[in-house]
Short mmCIF file of C-alpha atoms in Angstrom, two decimals:
data_model
loop_
_atom_site.label_atom_id
_atom_site.label_comp_id
_atom_site.label_asym_id
_atom_site.label_seq_id
_atom_site.Cartn_x
_atom_site.Cartn_y
_atom_site.Cartn_z
CA UNK A 102 -7.69 17.71 -8.02
CA UNK A 103 -7.24 17.39 -11.80
CA UNK A 104 -6.59 13.87 -11.30
CA UNK A 105 -9.80 12.89 -9.33
CA UNK A 106 -11.82 15.23 -12.03
CA UNK A 107 -10.68 13.21 -14.79
CA UNK A 108 -11.10 9.74 -13.18
CA UNK A 109 -14.87 10.80 -12.57
CA UNK A 110 -15.01 12.10 -16.22
CA UNK A 111 -13.64 9.06 -17.71
CA UNK A 112 -16.35 7.01 -15.52
CA UNK A 113 -19.41 8.93 -16.42
CA UNK A 114 -19.95 6.91 -19.83
CA UNK A 115 -19.80 3.68 -17.62
CA UNK A 116 -22.25 4.89 -15.23
CA UNK A 117 -24.75 5.88 -17.94
CA UNK A 118 -24.07 2.45 -19.43
CA UNK A 119 -24.85 0.72 -15.87
CA UNK A 120 -28.33 2.44 -16.45
CA UNK A 121 -28.97 0.66 -19.66
CA UNK A 122 -27.32 -2.90 -18.87
CA UNK A 123 -28.68 -5.61 -16.54
CA UNK A 124 -25.62 -7.44 -16.37
CA UNK A 125 -24.02 -8.44 -13.01
CA UNK A 126 -21.63 -11.41 -11.64
CA UNK A 127 -19.17 -9.27 -9.41
CA UNK A 128 -18.87 -9.61 -5.82
CA UNK A 129 -21.51 -7.90 -3.90
CA UNK A 130 -23.63 -8.00 -6.88
CA UNK A 131 -21.83 -5.09 -8.48
CA UNK A 132 -22.79 -4.53 -12.54
CA UNK A 133 -19.78 -5.99 -14.88
CA UNK A 134 -19.44 -2.33 -16.05
CA UNK A 135 -17.51 -1.61 -12.59
CA UNK A 136 -14.67 -3.84 -13.78
CA UNK A 137 -14.14 -1.51 -16.85
CA UNK A 138 -14.55 1.56 -14.30
CA UNK A 139 -11.73 0.50 -12.15
CA UNK A 140 -9.41 1.28 -15.00
CA UNK A 141 -10.21 5.01 -14.86
CA UNK A 142 -7.74 6.02 -12.08
CA UNK A 143 -4.77 4.30 -13.78
CA UNK A 144 -5.74 5.98 -16.99
CA UNK A 145 -6.26 9.38 -15.60
CA UNK A 146 -3.07 9.06 -14.06
CA UNK A 147 -1.24 7.76 -17.19
CA UNK A 148 -2.68 10.80 -19.15
CA UNK A 149 -1.54 13.19 -16.67
CA UNK A 150 1.87 11.61 -16.42
CA UNK A 151 2.25 11.65 -20.66
CA UNK A 152 1.32 14.98 -20.65
CA UNK A 153 4.41 15.97 -18.25
CA UNK A 154 6.99 13.20 -18.78
CA UNK A 155 6.05 11.37 -22.15
CA UNK A 156 5.75 7.69 -22.51
CA UNK A 157 8.82 7.11 -20.38
CA UNK A 158 6.77 8.40 -17.49
CA UNK A 159 3.82 6.47 -18.37
CA UNK A 160 6.31 3.39 -18.28
CA UNK A 161 7.97 4.23 -14.89
CA UNK A 162 4.12 4.37 -13.57
CA UNK A 163 3.10 1.10 -14.78
CA UNK A 164 6.41 -0.44 -13.46
CA UNK A 165 5.09 0.22 -10.13
CA UNK A 166 2.48 -2.44 -10.48
CA UNK A 167 5.34 -4.62 -9.10
CA UNK A 168 7.76 -2.51 -7.30
CA UNK A 169 8.27 -5.30 -4.84
CA UNK A 170 11.89 -3.95 -4.17
CA UNK A 171 10.44 -1.04 -2.32
CA UNK A 172 9.27 -3.52 0.50
CA UNK A 173 12.64 -3.46 2.66
CA UNK A 174 11.01 -5.09 5.92
CA UNK A 175 9.32 -8.13 4.36
CA UNK A 176 7.17 -8.31 7.84
CA UNK A 177 4.85 -6.28 6.25
CA UNK A 178 3.57 -8.87 3.99
CA UNK A 179 1.99 -10.26 7.03
CA UNK A 180 -0.89 -7.98 7.43
CA UNK A 181 -1.01 -7.46 3.85
CA UNK A 182 -1.86 -10.80 3.40
CA UNK A 183 -3.55 -11.65 6.94
CA UNK A 184 -5.47 -8.64 7.78
CA UNK A 185 -8.50 -8.73 5.16
CA UNK A 186 -9.09 -12.63 5.94
CA UNK A 187 -8.94 -11.89 9.78
CA UNK A 188 -11.41 -9.00 9.21
CA UNK A 189 -13.91 -11.21 7.28
CA UNK A 190 -13.95 -13.71 9.98
CA UNK A 191 -14.65 -11.12 12.59
CA UNK A 192 -17.76 -9.91 10.48
CA UNK A 193 -18.83 -13.55 9.96
CA UNK A 194 -18.41 -14.03 13.79
CA UNK A 195 -20.36 -10.90 14.74
CA UNK A 196 -23.12 -11.69 12.46
CA UNK A 197 -23.35 -15.24 13.84
CA UNK A 198 -23.22 -13.75 17.47
CA UNK A 199 -26.07 -11.24 16.50
CA UNK A 200 -28.37 -14.13 15.44
CA UNK A 201 -28.73 -12.93 12.01
CA UNK A 202 -29.39 -15.24 8.91
CA UNK A 203 -26.14 -16.41 7.82
CA UNK A 204 -25.14 -19.05 5.35
CA UNK A 205 -22.70 -21.81 6.78
CA UNK A 206 -21.34 -23.28 3.55
CA UNK A 207 -18.92 -22.22 1.23
CA UNK A 208 -19.58 -22.22 -2.79
CA UNK A 209 -16.33 -21.67 -3.92
CA UNK A 210 -15.23 -21.94 -7.71
CA UNK A 211 -12.37 -23.68 -7.47
CA UNK A 212 -12.11 -24.02 -11.26
CA UNK A 213 -12.48 -20.63 -11.90
CA UNK A 214 -10.25 -19.36 -9.05
CA UNK A 215 -7.17 -18.55 -11.22
CA UNK A 216 -8.80 -16.51 -13.83
CA UNK A 217 -10.68 -14.89 -11.10
CA UNK A 218 -7.56 -14.36 -9.01
CA UNK A 219 -5.82 -12.77 -12.20
CA UNK A 220 -9.14 -10.72 -13.09
CA UNK A 221 -9.28 -9.15 -9.57
CA UNK A 222 -5.30 -8.52 -9.46
CA UNK A 223 -5.39 -6.59 -12.89
CA UNK A 224 -8.40 -4.47 -11.75
CA UNK A 225 -7.03 -3.43 -8.41
CA UNK A 226 -3.81 -2.29 -10.38
CA UNK A 227 -6.12 -0.30 -12.40
CA UNK A 228 -7.40 1.38 -9.42
CA UNK A 229 -4.04 1.45 -7.09
CA UNK A 230 -1.76 2.77 -10.10
CA UNK A 231 -3.50 5.69 -10.14
CA UNK A 232 -4.53 6.51 -6.74
CA UNK A 233 -1.47 5.08 -5.05
CA UNK A 234 1.11 5.30 -7.85
CA UNK A 235 0.32 8.88 -8.66
CA UNK A 236 -2.09 10.91 -6.49
CA UNK A 237 -1.03 10.10 -2.90
CA UNK A 238 2.71 11.21 -2.40
CA UNK A 239 0.96 14.75 -4.13
CA UNK A 240 -1.60 14.67 -1.51
CA UNK A 241 0.64 13.85 1.35
CA UNK A 242 3.22 16.55 0.64
CA UNK A 243 0.58 18.86 1.49
CA UNK A 244 -1.39 17.22 4.40
CA UNK A 245 -0.98 14.64 6.96
CA UNK A 246 -1.33 11.02 5.79
CA UNK A 247 -4.68 10.43 8.04
CA UNK A 248 -6.15 13.28 6.17
CA UNK A 249 -4.61 12.35 2.51
CA UNK A 250 -6.55 8.98 3.19
CA UNK A 251 -9.80 10.28 4.34
CA UNK A 252 -10.34 12.74 1.42
CA UNK A 253 -9.10 10.13 -1.05
CA UNK A 254 -11.39 7.47 0.79
CA UNK A 255 -14.47 9.83 0.41
CA UNK A 256 -13.70 10.52 -3.03
CA UNK A 257 -13.27 6.71 -3.58
CA UNK A 258 -16.63 6.15 -2.05
CA UNK A 259 -18.35 8.69 -4.06
CA UNK A 260 -16.94 7.34 -7.21
CA UNK A 261 -18.64 4.06 -6.35
CA UNK A 262 -22.11 5.63 -5.51
CA UNK A 263 -23.55 5.37 -8.93
CA UNK A 264 -23.14 1.60 -9.01
CA UNK A 265 -24.64 1.27 -5.38
CA UNK A 266 -27.35 3.22 -6.51
CA UNK A 267 -27.87 1.19 -9.52
CA UNK A 268 -27.81 -1.94 -7.39
CA UNK A 269 -30.78 -0.62 -5.28
CA UNK A 270 -28.89 0.19 -2.24
CA UNK A 271 -30.64 3.27 -0.15
CA UNK A 272 -28.90 6.08 1.89
CA UNK A 273 -28.23 4.23 4.94
CA UNK A 274 -26.57 1.33 3.02
CA UNK A 275 -24.34 4.04 1.19
CA UNK A 276 -23.51 6.10 4.58
CA UNK A 277 -21.95 2.45 6.10
CA UNK A 278 -20.42 1.89 2.77
CA UNK A 279 -18.84 5.33 3.16
CA UNK A 280 -17.56 4.45 6.17
CA UNK A 281 -15.97 1.18 5.01
CA UNK A 282 -14.42 2.72 2.24
CA UNK A 283 -12.68 5.28 3.88
CA UNK A 284 -11.50 2.83 6.39
CA UNK A 285 -9.98 0.76 3.68
CA UNK A 286 -8.17 3.54 2.28
CA UNK A 287 -6.73 4.44 5.74
CA UNK A 288 -5.35 0.70 5.81
CA UNK A 289 -3.99 1.09 2.33
CA UNK A 290 -2.46 4.43 3.02
CA UNK A 291 -0.85 2.59 6.24
CA UNK A 292 0.50 -0.19 4.16
CA UNK A 293 2.01 1.94 1.56
CA UNK A 294 3.68 4.51 4.25
CA UNK A 295 5.10 1.56 5.91
CA UNK A 296 6.32 -0.50 2.94
CA UNK A 297 8.55 2.15 1.66
CA UNK A 298 5.85 3.57 -0.89
CA UNK A 299 5.03 -0.17 -2.68
CA UNK A 300 2.02 0.39 -5.16
CA UNK A 301 2.47 -3.72 -5.43
CA UNK A 302 1.46 -4.01 -1.87
CA UNK A 303 -1.67 -1.63 -2.10
CA UNK A 304 -2.82 -4.02 -5.29
CA UNK A 305 -2.25 -7.17 -3.35
CA UNK A 306 -3.96 -6.00 -0.29
CA UNK A 307 -6.70 -4.64 -2.39
CA UNK A 308 -7.12 -7.74 -4.39
CA UNK A 309 -7.14 -10.13 -1.34
CA UNK A 310 -10.01 -8.00 0.08
CA UNK A 311 -12.08 -8.45 -3.16
CA UNK A 312 -11.21 -12.53 -3.38
CA UNK A 313 -12.66 -12.33 0.16
CA UNK A 314 -15.70 -10.84 -1.05
CA UNK A 315 -16.06 -13.73 -3.40
CA UNK A 316 -15.06 -16.43 -0.81
CA UNK A 317 -17.49 -15.16 1.89
CA UNK A 318 -20.31 -17.77 2.55
CA UNK A 319 -23.27 -16.72 0.78
CA UNK A 320 -26.41 -18.50 -0.84
CA UNK A 321 -29.49 -17.41 -3.18
CA UNK A 322 -31.29 -15.97 0.17
CA UNK A 323 -28.57 -14.07 1.72
CA UNK A 324 -25.16 -12.45 0.86
CA UNK A 325 -23.98 -11.14 4.19
CA UNK A 326 -21.57 -8.43 3.04
CA UNK A 327 -24.79 -7.29 1.21
CA UNK A 328 -27.34 -7.72 3.96
CA UNK A 329 -25.48 -6.38 6.99
CA UNK A 330 -23.68 -3.34 6.34
CA UNK A 331 -23.23 -1.74 9.28
CA UNK A 332 -21.60 -4.79 10.67
CA UNK A 333 -19.38 -5.41 7.60
CA UNK A 334 -18.35 -1.65 7.26
CA UNK A 335 -18.17 -0.92 11.07
CA UNK A 336 -15.71 -3.55 11.72
CA UNK A 337 -13.32 -2.24 8.70
CA UNK A 338 -13.76 1.17 10.31
CA UNK A 339 -12.74 0.06 13.89
CA UNK A 340 -9.60 -1.61 12.51
CA UNK A 341 -8.54 1.74 10.87
CA UNK A 342 -9.06 3.45 14.17
CA UNK A 343 -7.02 1.33 15.91
CA UNK A 344 -4.22 1.62 12.91
CA UNK A 345 -4.36 5.31 13.67
CA UNK A 346 -4.44 5.10 17.12
CA UNK A 347 -1.30 2.87 16.92
CA UNK A 348 0.61 4.63 14.11
CA UNK A 349 -0.31 8.02 14.27
CA UNK A 350 -2.29 10.30 12.23
CA UNK A 351 0.76 12.33 10.75
CA UNK A 352 2.10 9.84 8.79
CA UNK A 353 0.64 6.40 9.71
CA UNK A 354 4.02 5.28 9.87
CA UNK A 355 5.48 5.54 13.62
CA UNK A 356 4.56 2.98 15.50
CA UNK A 357 3.62 4.68 18.98
CA UNK A 358 5.59 2.03 21.20
CA UNK A 359 8.95 1.95 19.26
CA UNK A 360 8.89 5.44 17.53
CA UNK A 361 10.22 4.07 14.39
CA UNK A 362 9.25 5.06 10.81
CA UNK A 363 9.65 3.54 7.76
CA UNK A 364 10.84 5.94 5.42
CA UNK A 365 9.24 6.29 1.58
#
């Protein structure tokens, strides 16, 4: 709990800044201050680790960013890389079938993509080093994986509320966004528990999700991921429910049809 209180405390000055700044440019029309706020979880984790273990502990924490050696079953890179693009295709198809206004073209900033991808990876690391590199194991030691993911997902969603409100979204949008955010955290914990506790995997998955938001078709009139939150976030939630049904709530790592479990 100290970790999450510290995360919120570190973010408060940025939330205040959001009320005074009209600087946008991030996916889903998010304020640029959100990019800075993404480092609050890693900063909170580093502060707590330093207090207990010193700088050596902080270095070990930061090394988790590239802990690829934990991933013993490389097949797990398939859902890490493919799942979110597949979800975005489903979202696009659902919007199309619903007959809702939907841009057909792609406006991909190819010249800027390398810089964008690096920035997104760094920002995702700022979150996941804290959530998955520090908090998740402590939480899972006391409760089952699904409960951990839901609690962390709810706190993660609440942490985004000031930014969402600043963007002008109402209660219905917030409710759908909360559902989707919890679903995303379930997917991240699922991947973490099946890849030997790899934070790199979580960062990569998170990064691909955010890159997909940039690449998703939109124009000046419509940004479908913003305009249709019920479709966007409910599909993510349905996929998360499927994962829970197949891998089990207790560990999210025991596949129903084989009984195998990836040890952390």
